PDB file of C-alpha atoms in Angstrom:
ATOM      1  CA  UNK A   2      57.046 -46.570 113.679  1.00 35.00           C
ATOM      2  CA  UNK A   3      59.363 -44.247 111.788  1.00 36.00           C
ATOM      3  CA  UNK A   4      57.517 -41.679 109.690  1.00 36.00           C
ATOM      4  CA  UNK A   5      58.063 -42.082 105.975  1.00 40.00           C
ATOM      5  CA  UNK A   6      58.790 -39.041 103.798  1.00 42.00           C
ATOM      6  CA  UNK A   7      55.967 -37.862 101.552  1.00 42.00           C
ATOM      7  CA  UNK A   8      56.419 -38.628  97.869  1.00 44.00           C
ATOM      8  CA  UNK A   9      54.710 -37.844  94.582  1.00 45.00           C
ATOM      9  CA  UNK A  10      53.258 -40.612  92.370  1.00 41.00           C
ATOM     10  CA  UNK A  11      56.724 -41.211  90.901  1.00 44.00           C
ATOM     11  CA  UNK A  12      58.302 -41.793  94.312  1.00 49.00           C
ATOM     12  CA  UNK A  13      60.073 -38.425  94.389  1.00 48.00           C
ATOM     13  CA  UNK A  14      60.126 -36.513  97.695  1.00 49.00           C
ATOM     14  CA  UNK A  15      57.545 -33.765  98.109  1.00 45.00           C
ATOM     15  CA  UNK A  16      58.221 -30.846 100.424  1.00 44.00           C
ATOM     16  CA  UNK A  17      55.657 -30.591 103.216  1.00 41.00           C
ATOM     17  CA  UNK A  18      56.079 -27.623 105.529  1.00 42.00           C
ATOM     18  CA  UNK A  19      53.878 -25.722 107.890  1.00 39.00           C
ATOM     19  CA  UNK A  20      53.458 -21.995 107.210  1.00 37.00           C
ATOM     20  CA  UNK A  21      52.877 -21.565 110.930  1.00 39.00           C
ATOM     21  CA  UNK A  22      56.580 -22.075 111.613  1.00 38.00           C
ATOM     22  CA  UNK A  23      57.995 -18.775 112.853  1.00 38.00           C
ATOM     23  CA  UNK A  24      60.653 -16.910 110.918  1.00 37.00           C
ATOM     24  CA  UNK A  25      63.917 -17.655 112.717  1.00 36.00           C
ATOM     25  CA  UNK A  26      67.314 -15.893 112.614  1.00 31.00           C
ATOM     26  CA  UNK A  27      68.644 -18.512 110.207  1.00 33.00           C
ATOM     27  CA  UNK A  28      65.689 -17.959 107.849  1.00 47.00           C
ATOM     28  CA  UNK A  29      65.215 -14.190 107.689  1.00 62.00           C
ATOM     29  CA  UNK A  30      62.102 -12.642 106.216  1.00 84.00           C
ATOM     30  CA  UNK A  31      63.501 -11.703 102.834  1.00 93.00           C
ATOM     31  CA  UNK A  32      62.044  -8.929 100.655  1.00 97.00           C
ATOM     32  CA  UNK A  33      59.296  -9.920  98.249  1.00 98.00           C
ATOM     33  CA  UNK A  34      57.601  -8.102  95.368  1.00 98.00           C
ATOM     34  CA  UNK A  35      53.990  -8.904  94.558  1.00 98.00           C
ATOM     35  CA  UNK A  36      52.419  -8.005  91.215  1.00 98.00           C
ATOM     36  CA  UNK A  37      48.636  -8.216  90.977  1.00 97.00           C
ATOM     37  CA  UNK A  38      46.230  -7.199  93.728  1.00 97.00           C
ATOM     38  CA  UNK A  39      42.998  -8.956  92.945  1.00 96.00           C
ATOM     39  CA  UNK A  40      41.289 -10.808  95.816  1.00 96.00           C
ATOM     40  CA  UNK A  41      43.926 -13.553  95.788  1.00 97.00           C
ATOM     41  CA  UNK A  42      46.811 -11.111  95.389  1.00 97.00           C
ATOM     42  CA  UNK A  43      45.600  -9.127  98.387  1.00 98.00           C
ATOM     43  CA  UNK A  44      45.457 -12.318 100.441  1.00 98.00           C
ATOM     44  CA  UNK A  45      49.037 -13.175  99.420  1.00 98.00           C
ATOM     45  CA  UNK A  46      50.196  -9.696 100.382  1.00 98.00           C
ATOM     46  CA  UNK A  47      48.510  -9.869 103.784  1.00 97.00           C
ATOM     47  CA  UNK A  48      50.167 -13.225 104.513  1.00 97.00           C
ATOM     48  CA  UNK A  49      53.622 -11.913 103.592  1.00 97.00           C
ATOM     49  CA  UNK A  50      53.173  -8.822 105.750  1.00 97.00           C
ATOM     50  CA  UNK A  51      52.040 -10.930 108.701  1.00 96.00           C
ATOM     51  CA  UNK A  52      55.267 -12.916 108.413  1.00 95.00           C
ATOM     52  CA  UNK A  53      57.351  -9.755 108.425  1.00 96.00           C
ATOM     53  CA  UNK A  54      58.556  -9.736 104.823  1.00 97.00           C
ATOM     54  CA  UNK A  55      59.483  -6.310 103.427  1.00 97.00           C
ATOM     55  CA  UNK A  56      56.866  -6.090 100.692  1.00 98.00           C
ATOM     56  CA  UNK A  57      56.769  -4.062  97.485  1.00 98.00           C
ATOM     57  CA  UNK A  58      53.561  -4.173  95.462  1.00 98.00           C
ATOM     58  CA  UNK A  59      52.392  -3.028  92.053  1.00 98.00           C
ATOM     59  CA  UNK A  60      48.947  -3.038  90.530  1.00 97.00           C
ATOM     60  CA  UNK A  61      47.429  -1.402  87.486  1.00 95.00           C
ATOM     61  CA  UNK A  62      44.911   0.202  89.850  1.00 96.00           C
ATOM     62  CA  UNK A  63      47.221   1.686  92.506  1.00 96.00           C
ATOM     63  CA  UNK A  64      44.399   2.489  94.932  1.00 96.00           C
ATOM     64  CA  UNK A  65      43.970  -1.221  95.640  1.00 96.00           C
ATOM     65  CA  UNK A  66      47.289  -1.080  97.463  1.00 97.00           C
ATOM     66  CA  UNK A  67      46.170   1.564  99.985  1.00 97.00           C
ATOM     67  CA  UNK A  68      45.270  -0.899 102.787  1.00 97.00           C
ATOM     68  CA  UNK A  69      48.576  -2.680 102.296  1.00 97.00           C
ATOM     69  CA  UNK A  70      50.576   0.538 102.348  1.00 98.00           C
ATOM     70  CA  UNK A  71      48.874   1.407 105.615  1.00 97.00           C
ATOM     71  CA  UNK A  72      50.267  -1.857 107.011  1.00 97.00           C
ATOM     72  CA  UNK A  73      53.804  -1.232 105.827  1.00 96.00           C
ATOM     73  CA  UNK A  74      53.953  -2.302 102.192  1.00 97.00           C
ATOM     74  CA  UNK A  75      55.637  -0.064  99.627  1.00 97.00           C
ATOM     75  CA  UNK A  76      53.761   0.812  96.447  1.00 98.00           C
ATOM     76  CA  UNK A  77      56.021   0.969  93.400  1.00 97.00           C
ATOM     77  CA  UNK A  78      55.232   3.508  90.712  1.00 96.00           C
ATOM     78  CA  UNK A  79      56.303   1.193  87.875  1.00 96.00           C
ATOM     79  CA  UNK A  80      56.732  -2.531  87.290  1.00 97.00           C
ATOM     80  CA  UNK A  81      60.469  -1.959  86.768  1.00 96.00           C
ATOM     81  CA  UNK A  82      60.721  -0.344  90.175  1.00 97.00           C
ATOM     82  CA  UNK A  83      58.685  -3.143  91.762  1.00 97.00           C
ATOM     83  CA  UNK A  84      60.688  -6.103  90.438  1.00 97.00           C
ATOM     84  CA  UNK A  85      63.965  -4.331  91.132  1.00 96.00           C
ATOM     85  CA  UNK A  86      63.119  -4.015  94.813  1.00 96.00           C
ATOM     86  CA  UNK A  87      63.316  -7.724  95.688  1.00 97.00           C
ATOM     87  CA  UNK A  88      65.153 -10.906  94.731  1.00 97.00           C
ATOM     88  CA  UNK A  89      61.771 -12.621  94.405  1.00 98.00           C
ATOM     89  CA  UNK A  90      58.713 -11.442  92.478  1.00 98.00           C
ATOM     90  CA  UNK A  91      55.421 -13.282  92.914  1.00 98.00           C
ATOM     91  CA  UNK A  92      52.856 -12.699  90.189  1.00 98.00           C
ATOM     92  CA  UNK A  93      49.135 -13.312  90.650  1.00 97.00           C
ATOM     93  CA  UNK A  94      47.391 -12.193  87.457  1.00 96.00           C
ATOM     94  CA  UNK A  95      44.535 -13.514  85.322  1.00 93.00           C
ATOM     95  CA  UNK A  96      46.521 -15.588  82.828  1.00 94.00           C
ATOM     96  CA  UNK A  97      49.818 -15.988  80.997  1.00 96.00           C
ATOM     97  CA  UNK A  98      48.971 -13.395  78.360  1.00 96.00           C
ATOM     98  CA  UNK A  99      48.506 -10.831  81.125  1.00 96.00           C
ATOM     99  CA  UNK A 100      51.814 -11.949  82.618  1.00 96.00           C
ATOM    100  CA  UNK A 101      53.663 -11.062  79.402  1.00 97.00           C
ATOM    101  CA  UNK A 102      51.765  -7.802  78.934  1.00 96.00           C
ATOM    102  CA  UNK A 103      52.733  -6.652  82.435  1.00 97.00           C
ATOM    103  CA  UNK A 104      56.265  -8.026  82.737  1.00 97.00           C
ATOM    104  CA  UNK A 105      57.709  -7.798  79.225  1.00 96.00           C
ATOM    105  CA  UNK A 106      58.591  -4.093  79.691  1.00 95.00           C
ATOM    106  CA  UNK A 107      60.354  -5.036  82.952  1.00 96.00           C
ATOM    107  CA  UNK A 108      62.110  -8.164  81.680  1.00 96.00           C
ATOM    108  CA  UNK A 109      65.564  -6.600  81.867  1.00 95.00           C
ATOM    109  CA  UNK A 110      64.991  -5.542  85.469  1.00 96.00           C
ATOM    110  CA  UNK A 111      63.928  -9.114  86.303  1.00 97.00           C
ATOM    111  CA  UNK A 112      67.150 -10.586  84.896  1.00 96.00           C
ATOM    112  CA  UNK A 113      69.138 -12.392  87.588  1.00 97.00           C
ATOM    113  CA  UNK A 114      66.107 -12.528  89.880  1.00 97.00           C
ATOM    114  CA  UNK A 115      63.354 -15.076  90.504  1.00 98.00           C
ATOM    115  CA  UNK A 116      59.800 -15.028  89.203  1.00 98.00           C
ATOM    116  CA  UNK A 117      57.089 -17.195  90.769  1.00 98.00           C
ATOM    117  CA  UNK A 118      53.977 -17.303  88.620  1.00 98.00           C
ATOM    118  CA  UNK A 119      50.704 -18.206  90.329  1.00 97.00           C
ATOM    119  CA  UNK A 120      48.436 -17.667  87.324  1.00 92.00           C
ATOM    120  CA  UNK A 121      46.075 -20.325  86.001  1.00 88.00           C
ATOM    121  CA  UNK A 122      46.726 -22.009  82.676  1.00 94.00           C
ATOM    122  CA  UNK A 123      47.966 -25.170  80.985  1.00 96.00           C
ATOM    123  CA  UNK A 124      51.243 -27.124  81.052  1.00 97.00           C
ATOM    124  CA  UNK A 125      52.071 -25.883  77.551  1.00 97.00           C
ATOM    125  CA  UNK A 126      51.634 -22.291  78.708  1.00 97.00           C
ATOM    126  CA  UNK A 127      53.922 -22.981  81.668  1.00 98.00           C
ATOM    127  CA  UNK A 128      56.580 -24.354  79.315  1.00 98.00           C
ATOM    128  CA  UNK A 129      56.309 -21.264  77.122  1.00 98.00           C
ATOM    129  CA  UNK A 130      56.656 -19.042  80.189  1.00 98.00           C
ATOM    130  CA  UNK A 131      59.799 -20.915  81.247  1.00 98.00           C
ATOM    131  CA  UNK A 132      61.324 -20.380  77.805  1.00 98.00           C
ATOM    132  CA  UNK A 133      60.470 -16.664  78.018  1.00 98.00           C
ATOM    133  CA  UNK A 134      62.049 -16.421  81.471  1.00 98.00           C
ATOM    134  CA  UNK A 135      65.224 -18.204  80.387  1.00 97.00           C
ATOM    135  CA  UNK A 136      65.576 -15.910  77.412  1.00 97.00           C
ATOM    136  CA  UNK A 137      65.705 -12.984  79.841  1.00 97.00           C
ATOM    137  CA  UNK A 138      67.930 -14.669  82.434  1.00 98.00           C
ATOM    138  CA  UNK A 139      65.114 -15.047  84.966  1.00 98.00           C
ATOM    139  CA  UNK A 140      64.855 -17.970  87.397  1.00 98.00           C
ATOM    140  CA  UNK A 141      61.310 -19.271  87.101  1.00 98.00           C
ATOM    141  CA  UNK A 142      58.872 -21.359  89.124  1.00 98.00           C
ATOM    142  CA  UNK A 143      55.339 -22.102  88.046  1.00 98.00           C
ATOM    143  CA  UNK A 144      52.754 -22.536  90.759  1.00 97.00           C
ATOM    144  CA  UNK A 145      49.138 -23.044  91.683  1.00 97.00           C
ATOM    145  CA  UNK A 146      47.121 -21.942  94.712  1.00 97.00           C
ATOM    146  CA  UNK A 147      44.798 -24.689  95.938  1.00 96.00           C
ATOM    147  CA  UNK A 148      42.752 -22.717  98.485  1.00 95.00           C
ATOM    148  CA  UNK A 149      40.444 -19.670  98.428  1.00 95.00           C
ATOM    149  CA  UNK A 150      41.798 -16.278  99.589  1.00 97.00           C
ATOM    150  CA  UNK A 151      40.634 -16.529 103.239  1.00 96.00           C
ATOM    151  CA  UNK A 152      42.817 -19.604 103.789  1.00 96.00           C
ATOM    152  CA  UNK A 153      46.062 -18.174 102.375  1.00 97.00           C
ATOM    153  CA  UNK A 154      48.774 -18.221 105.022  1.00 95.00           C
ATOM    154  CA  UNK A 155      47.065 -20.935 107.072  1.00 91.00           C
ATOM    155  CA  UNK A 156      48.522 -24.345 107.869  1.00 84.00           C
ATOM    156  CA  UNK A 157      46.330 -26.214 105.403  1.00 89.00           C
ATOM    157  CA  UNK A 158      46.818 -23.788 102.520  1.00 96.00           C
ATOM    158  CA  UNK A 159      48.514 -25.968  99.920  1.00 97.00           C
ATOM    159  CA  UNK A 160      50.518 -24.263  97.165  1.00 98.00           C
ATOM    160  CA  UNK A 161      51.896 -26.385  94.333  1.00 98.00           C
ATOM    161  CA  UNK A 162      55.202 -25.508  92.637  1.00 98.00           C
ATOM    162  CA  UNK A 163      57.250 -26.918  89.797  1.00 98.00           C
ATOM    163  CA  UNK A 164      60.588 -25.998  88.293  1.00 98.00           C
ATOM    164  CA  UNK A 165      64.216 -26.085  89.443  1.00 97.00           C
ATOM    165  CA  UNK A 166      64.478 -27.468  92.962  1.00 97.00           C
ATOM    166  CA  UNK A 167      67.401 -25.176  93.726  1.00 97.00           C
ATOM    167  CA  UNK A 168      65.252 -22.121  92.989  1.00 98.00           C
ATOM    168  CA  UNK A 169      62.437 -23.479  95.166  1.00 98.00           C
ATOM    169  CA  UNK A 170      64.833 -24.149  98.057  1.00 97.00           C
ATOM    170  CA  UNK A 171      66.427 -20.720  97.738  1.00 96.00           C
ATOM    171  CA  UNK A 172      63.076 -18.998  98.268  1.00 97.00           C
ATOM    172  CA  UNK A 173      61.542 -21.523 100.601  1.00 96.00           C
ATOM    173  CA  UNK A 174      60.999 -19.079 103.472  1.00 95.00           C
ATOM    174  CA  UNK A 175      58.715 -16.617 101.634  1.00 97.00           C
ATOM    175  CA  UNK A 176      56.926 -19.499  99.893  1.00 97.00           C
ATOM    176  CA  UNK A 177      56.322 -21.095 103.270  1.00 96.00           C
ATOM    177  CA  UNK A 178      54.903 -17.794 104.504  1.00 96.00           C
ATOM    178  CA  UNK A 179      52.122 -18.098 101.925  1.00 97.00           C
ATOM    179  CA  UNK A 180      51.065 -21.595 102.925  1.00 96.00           C
ATOM    180  CA  UNK A 181      52.135 -25.217 102.726  1.00 97.00           C
ATOM    181  CA  UNK A 182      54.559 -25.346  99.750  1.00 97.00           C
ATOM    182  CA  UNK A 183      54.719 -28.593  97.753  1.00 97.00           C
ATOM    183  CA  UNK A 184      57.487 -28.941  95.168  1.00 98.00           C
ATOM    184  CA  UNK A 185      56.167 -31.523  92.703  1.00 98.00           C
ATOM    185  CA  UNK A 186      59.161 -31.802  90.410  1.00 97.00           C
ATOM    186  CA  UNK A 187      61.463 -30.168  87.891  1.00 97.00           C
ATOM    187  CA  UNK A 188      58.940 -30.491  85.050  1.00 98.00           C
ATOM    188  CA  UNK A 189      57.676 -26.919  84.828  1.00 98.00           C
ATOM    189  CA  UNK A 190      54.171 -27.966  83.784  1.00 97.00           C
ATOM    190  CA  UNK A 191      53.463 -30.462  86.565  1.00 98.00           C
ATOM    191  CA  UNK A 192      52.085 -27.955  89.105  1.00 98.00           C
ATOM    192  CA  UNK A 193      49.481 -26.542  86.754  1.00 97.00           C
ATOM    193  CA  UNK A 194      48.657 -30.085  85.577  1.00 97.00           C
ATOM    194  CA  UNK A 195      48.004 -31.174  89.171  1.00 97.00           C
ATOM    195  CA  UNK A 196      45.916 -28.030  89.655  1.00 96.00           C
ATOM    196  CA  UNK A 197      43.805 -28.851  86.602  1.00 96.00           C
ATOM    197  CA  UNK A 198      43.342 -32.472  87.675  1.00 97.00           C
ATOM    198  CA  UNK A 199      42.325 -31.536  91.210  1.00 96.00           C
ATOM    199  CA  UNK A 200      39.898 -28.893  89.981  1.00 95.00           C
ATOM    200  CA  UNK A 201      38.347 -31.452  87.635  1.00 96.00           C
ATOM    201  CA  UNK A 202      37.782 -33.715  90.635  1.00 95.00           C
ATOM    202  CA  UNK A 203      36.154 -30.840  92.482  1.00 95.00           C
ATOM    203  CA  UNK A 204      33.809 -29.864  89.655  1.00 96.00           C
ATOM    204  CA  UNK A 205      32.770 -33.404  88.747  1.00 96.00           C
ATOM    205  CA  UNK A 206      32.090 -34.221  92.413  1.00 95.00           C
ATOM    206  CA  UNK A 207      30.056 -31.028  92.815  1.00 96.00           C
ATOM    207  CA  UNK A 208      28.137 -31.742  89.601  1.00 97.00           C
ATOM    208  CA  UNK A 209      27.316 -35.253  90.798  1.00 97.00           C
ATOM    209  CA  UNK A 210      25.956 -33.901  94.073  1.00 97.00           C
ATOM    210  CA  UNK A 211      24.003 -31.110  92.387  1.00 98.00           C
ATOM    211  CA  UNK A 212      22.463 -33.368  89.727  1.00 98.00           C
ATOM    212  CA  UNK A 213      21.534 -36.051  92.263  1.00 98.00           C
ATOM    213  CA  UNK A 214      19.919 -33.408  94.473  1.00 98.00           C
ATOM    214  CA  UNK A 215      17.999 -32.037  91.483  1.00 98.00           C
ATOM    215  CA  UNK A 216      16.853 -35.571  90.684  1.00 98.00           C
ATOM    216  CA  UNK A 217      15.237 -36.134  94.095  1.00 98.00           C
ATOM    217  CA  UNK A 218      13.903 -32.578  94.146  1.00 98.00           C
ATOM    218  CA  UNK A 219      11.640 -33.633  91.274  1.00 98.00           C
ATOM    219  CA  UNK A 220       9.745 -35.626  93.941  1.00 98.00           C
ATOM    220  CA  UNK A 221       9.662 -32.637  96.323  1.00 98.00           C
ATOM    221  CA  UNK A 222      12.548 -33.897  98.461  1.00 98.00           C
ATOM    222  CA  UNK A 223      14.492 -30.987  99.955  1.00 98.00           C
ATOM    223  CA  UNK A 224      18.252 -30.708  99.516  1.00 98.00           C
ATOM    224  CA  UNK A 225      18.662 -30.791 103.296  1.00 97.00           C
ATOM    225  CA  UNK A 226      16.686 -34.009 103.620  1.00 98.00           C
ATOM    226  CA  UNK A 227      18.612 -35.681 100.792  1.00 97.00           C
ATOM    227  CA  UNK A 228      21.953 -34.564 102.229  1.00 97.00           C
ATOM    228  CA  UNK A 229      21.339 -36.522 105.415  1.00 97.00           C
ATOM    229  CA  UNK A 230      21.550 -39.802 103.502  1.00 97.00           C
ATOM    230  CA  UNK A 231      23.690 -38.758 100.529  1.00 96.00           C
ATOM    231  CA  UNK A 232      26.425 -36.973 102.445  1.00 95.00           C
ATOM    232  CA  UNK A 233      25.891 -38.422 105.901  1.00 94.00           C
ATOM    233  CA  UNK A 234      26.125 -42.059 104.787  1.00 94.00           C
ATOM    234  CA  UNK A 235      26.374 -42.763 101.041  1.00 94.00           C
ATOM    235  CA  UNK A 236      29.449 -40.748 100.059  1.00 92.00           C
ATOM    236  CA  UNK A 237      31.608 -41.625 103.089  1.00 91.00           C
ATOM    237  CA  UNK A 238      30.628 -45.317 102.932  1.00 91.00           C
ATOM    238  CA  UNK A 239      30.175 -46.194  99.264  1.00 88.00           C
ATOM    239  CA  UNK A 240      32.509 -43.625  97.650  1.00 85.00           C
ATOM    240  CA  UNK A 241      35.193 -44.089 100.278  1.00 84.00           C
ATOM    241  CA  UNK A 242      38.306 -42.007  99.600  1.00 86.00           C
ATOM    242  CA  UNK A 243      40.530 -44.480 101.443  1.00 87.00           C
ATOM    243  CA  UNK A 244      39.237 -47.233  99.153  1.00 86.00           C
ATOM    244  CA  UNK A 245      39.891 -45.090  96.089  1.00 89.00           C
ATOM    245  CA  UNK A 246      43.448 -44.528  97.301  1.00 91.00           C
ATOM    246  CA  UNK A 247      43.915 -48.306  97.451  1.00 90.00           C
ATOM    247  CA  UNK A 248      42.535 -48.580  93.908  1.00 92.00           C
ATOM    248  CA  UNK A 249      45.348 -46.320  92.673  1.00 94.00           C
ATOM    249  CA  UNK A 250      47.664 -49.339  92.632  1.00 94.00           C
ATOM    250  CA  UNK A 251      45.202 -51.125  90.333  1.00 93.00           C
ATOM    251  CA  UNK A 252      45.251 -48.158  87.953  1.00 95.00           C
ATOM    252  CA  UNK A 253      49.047 -48.185  87.828  1.00 95.00           C
ATOM    253  CA  UNK A 254      49.024 -51.934  87.155  1.00 95.00           C
ATOM    254  CA  UNK A 255      46.076 -51.825  84.693  1.00 94.00           C
ATOM    255  CA  UNK A 256      44.461 -54.519  86.831  1.00 94.00           C
ATOM    256  CA  UNK A 257      40.649 -54.318  86.780  1.00 95.00           C
ATOM    257  CA  UNK A 258      39.071 -57.635  87.833  1.00 94.00           C
ATOM    258  CA  UNK A 259      35.305 -57.526  87.362  1.00 91.00           C
ATOM    259  CA  UNK A 260      34.183 -60.404  89.574  1.00 90.00           C
ATOM    260  CA  UNK A 261      32.379 -58.087  92.012  1.00 89.00           C
ATOM    261  CA  UNK A 262      30.851 -55.889  89.330  1.00 90.00           C
ATOM    262  CA  UNK A 263      31.787 -55.189  85.747  1.00 94.00           C
ATOM    263  CA  UNK A 264      31.248 -52.371  83.301  1.00 95.00           C
ATOM    264  CA  UNK A 265      28.259 -54.047  81.669  1.00 95.00           C
ATOM    265  CA  UNK A 266      26.490 -54.070  85.031  1.00 95.00           C
ATOM    266  CA  UNK A 267      27.403 -50.432  85.632  1.00 95.00           C
ATOM    267  CA  UNK A 268      26.156 -49.499  82.166  1.00 96.00           C
ATOM    268  CA  UNK A 269      22.771 -50.895  83.133  1.00 95.00           C
ATOM    269  CA  UNK A 270      22.704 -48.565  86.166  1.00 96.00           C
ATOM    270  CA  UNK A 271      23.721 -45.586  84.020  1.00 97.00           C
ATOM    271  CA  UNK A 272      20.910 -46.350  81.601  1.00 97.00           C
ATOM    272  CA  UNK A 273      18.461 -46.264  84.526  1.00 97.00           C
ATOM    273  CA  UNK A 274      19.850 -42.938  85.739  1.00 97.00           C
ATOM    274  CA  UNK A 275      19.516 -41.435  82.266  1.00 97.00           C
ATOM    275  CA  UNK A 276      15.932 -42.663  81.771  1.00 97.00           C
ATOM    276  CA  UNK A 277      14.911 -41.539  85.246  1.00 98.00           C
ATOM    277  CA  UNK A 278      16.336 -38.067  84.647  1.00 98.00           C
ATOM    278  CA  UNK A 279      14.353 -37.766  81.429  1.00 97.00           C
ATOM    279  CA  UNK A 280      11.145 -39.093  83.004  1.00 97.00           C
ATOM    280  CA  UNK A 281      11.454 -36.725  85.968  1.00 97.00           C
ATOM    281  CA  UNK A 282      12.124 -33.710  83.757  1.00 97.00           C
ATOM    282  CA  UNK A 283      15.641 -33.227  85.114  1.00 97.00           C
ATOM    283  CA  UNK A 284      18.520 -32.095  82.879  1.00 97.00           C
ATOM    284  CA  UNK A 285      19.953 -35.294  81.420  1.00 97.00           C
ATOM    285  CA  UNK A 286      23.178 -34.256  79.657  1.00 97.00           C
ATOM    286  CA  UNK A 287      25.390 -35.382  82.529  1.00 97.00           C
ATOM    287  CA  UNK A 288      24.031 -38.945  82.904  1.00 97.00           C
ATOM    288  CA  UNK A 289      23.879 -39.307  79.118  1.00 97.00           C
ATOM    289  CA  UNK A 290      27.583 -38.446  78.936  1.00 97.00           C
ATOM    290  CA  UNK A 291      28.388 -41.004  81.653  1.00 97.00           C
ATOM    291  CA  UNK A 292      26.321 -43.593  79.812  1.00 97.00           C
ATOM    292  CA  UNK A 293      28.060 -42.812  76.514  1.00 96.00           C
ATOM    293  CA  UNK A 294      31.497 -43.232  78.137  1.00 96.00           C
ATOM    294  CA  UNK A 295      30.526 -46.611  79.556  1.00 96.00           C
ATOM    295  CA  UNK A 296      29.104 -47.694  76.193  1.00 96.00           C
ATOM    296  CA  UNK A 297      32.358 -46.740  74.512  1.00 96.00           C
ATOM    297  CA  UNK A 298      34.374 -48.687  77.071  1.00 95.00           C
ATOM    298  CA  UNK A 299      32.204 -51.777  76.602  1.00 96.00           C
ATOM    299  CA  UNK A 300      32.526 -51.456  72.828  1.00 95.00           C
ATOM    300  CA  UNK A 301      36.308 -51.231  73.236  1.00 94.00           C
ATOM    301  CA  UNK A 302      36.372 -54.552  75.047  1.00 94.00           C
ATOM    302  CA  UNK A 303      36.300 -53.538  78.719  1.00 95.00           C
ATOM    303  CA  UNK A 304      32.782 -54.829  79.458  1.00 95.00           C
ATOM    304  CA  UNK A 305      33.840 -57.731  81.694  1.00 95.00           C
ATOM    305  CA  UNK A 306      36.259 -55.613  83.712  1.00 96.00           C
ATOM    306  CA  UNK A 307      35.460 -53.359  86.670  1.00 95.00           C
ATOM    307  CA  UNK A 308      34.368 -49.749  86.361  1.00 95.00           C
ATOM    308  CA  UNK A 309      37.980 -48.737  86.997  1.00 95.00           C
ATOM    309  CA  UNK A 310      38.788 -49.836  83.432  1.00 95.00           C
ATOM    310  CA  UNK A 311      37.345 -46.511  82.271  1.00 96.00           C
ATOM    311  CA  UNK A 312      40.757 -45.188  83.255  1.00 96.00           C
ATOM    312  CA  UNK A 313      42.165 -46.766  80.079  1.00 95.00           C
ATOM    313  CA  UNK A 314      39.527 -45.013  77.996  1.00 94.00           C
ATOM    314  CA  UNK A 315      40.321 -41.670  79.591  1.00 95.00           C
ATOM    315  CA  UNK A 316      44.052 -42.163  79.009  1.00 93.00           C
ATOM    316  CA  UNK A 317      43.419 -42.951  75.371  1.00 87.00           C
ATOM    317  CA  UNK A 318      45.834 -45.868  75.557  1.00 51.00           C
ATOM    318  CA  UNK A 319      45.643 -49.451  74.373  1.00 46.00           C
ATOM    319  CA  UNK A 320      43.347 -51.794  76.238  1.00 44.00           C
ATOM    320  CA  UNK A 321      44.703 -54.376  78.641  1.00 46.00           C
ATOM    321  CA  UNK A 322      41.844 -56.857  78.748  1.00 44.00           C
ATOM    322  CA  UNK A 323      43.317 -59.086  81.447  1.00 42.00           C
ATOM    323  CA  UNK A 324      40.772 -59.371  84.258  1.00 42.00           C
ATOM    324  CA  UNK A 325      43.039 -61.418  86.516  1.00 37.00           C
TER     325      UNK A 325
END
């Protein structure tokens, strides 16, 4: 069977590359400047040095660069000097406001070069940053790091990018040195939007596990004992990721048949979870929120459809009440 190219939800190709690929003569290790040496910035710097990129760094606390300098990095005295040393500057700072505070004085030096921003934020902030970059003649990519610092540079270290494809392709080698680069599209805000959505999945999954574990702990069940059933059987079998992936087509089609279980039935279960939490003295805000969402969906006319119909409530769109 011929392998099919990876695509995003819109059917556009997504770049999937391994950072373990060696730097070859036709893809030289180009110079890179890195601004920001927090824990993640240090991990980025180490990955670039391991791949042989001439690296210039700048940080408001210069001493943080000492281990990198010992490995061959060059510490710039000013931001102007740092961004002028390389065609590509990667920024890993706290937020967009910090980005402007640090780079505004060096905007002229950045003109005609490329800035890759790996800060956290919102799509609107990414759009504002693109407008700022264009005003100064700077090529701009917005990005998001999807792994913790110890995994940076490894094969499974996914980095999300959005912005002009030509700019992404031009700097593909250093981006590949950091991890597995995924170009999600020209829309500058799509990378940070994906990042936010994926983090929401992480936190809500973790909260479900933590609250459920707290619930059984009220009966003196240890977390380890509960995990054997909850994580060893229930999650892989009942909350099956492959099944959820198949349900994605139903979400796109707004098709939520409720023959095997509708929202009214699920609301009954959520009411039990809420009452049990209260009776057992366990924090009940989370199940009460889930119950309130289901109640709203039923009130909006989704009661005879499957639980997936909550998707329409979350989108804030008009209801499609067709169960077939």
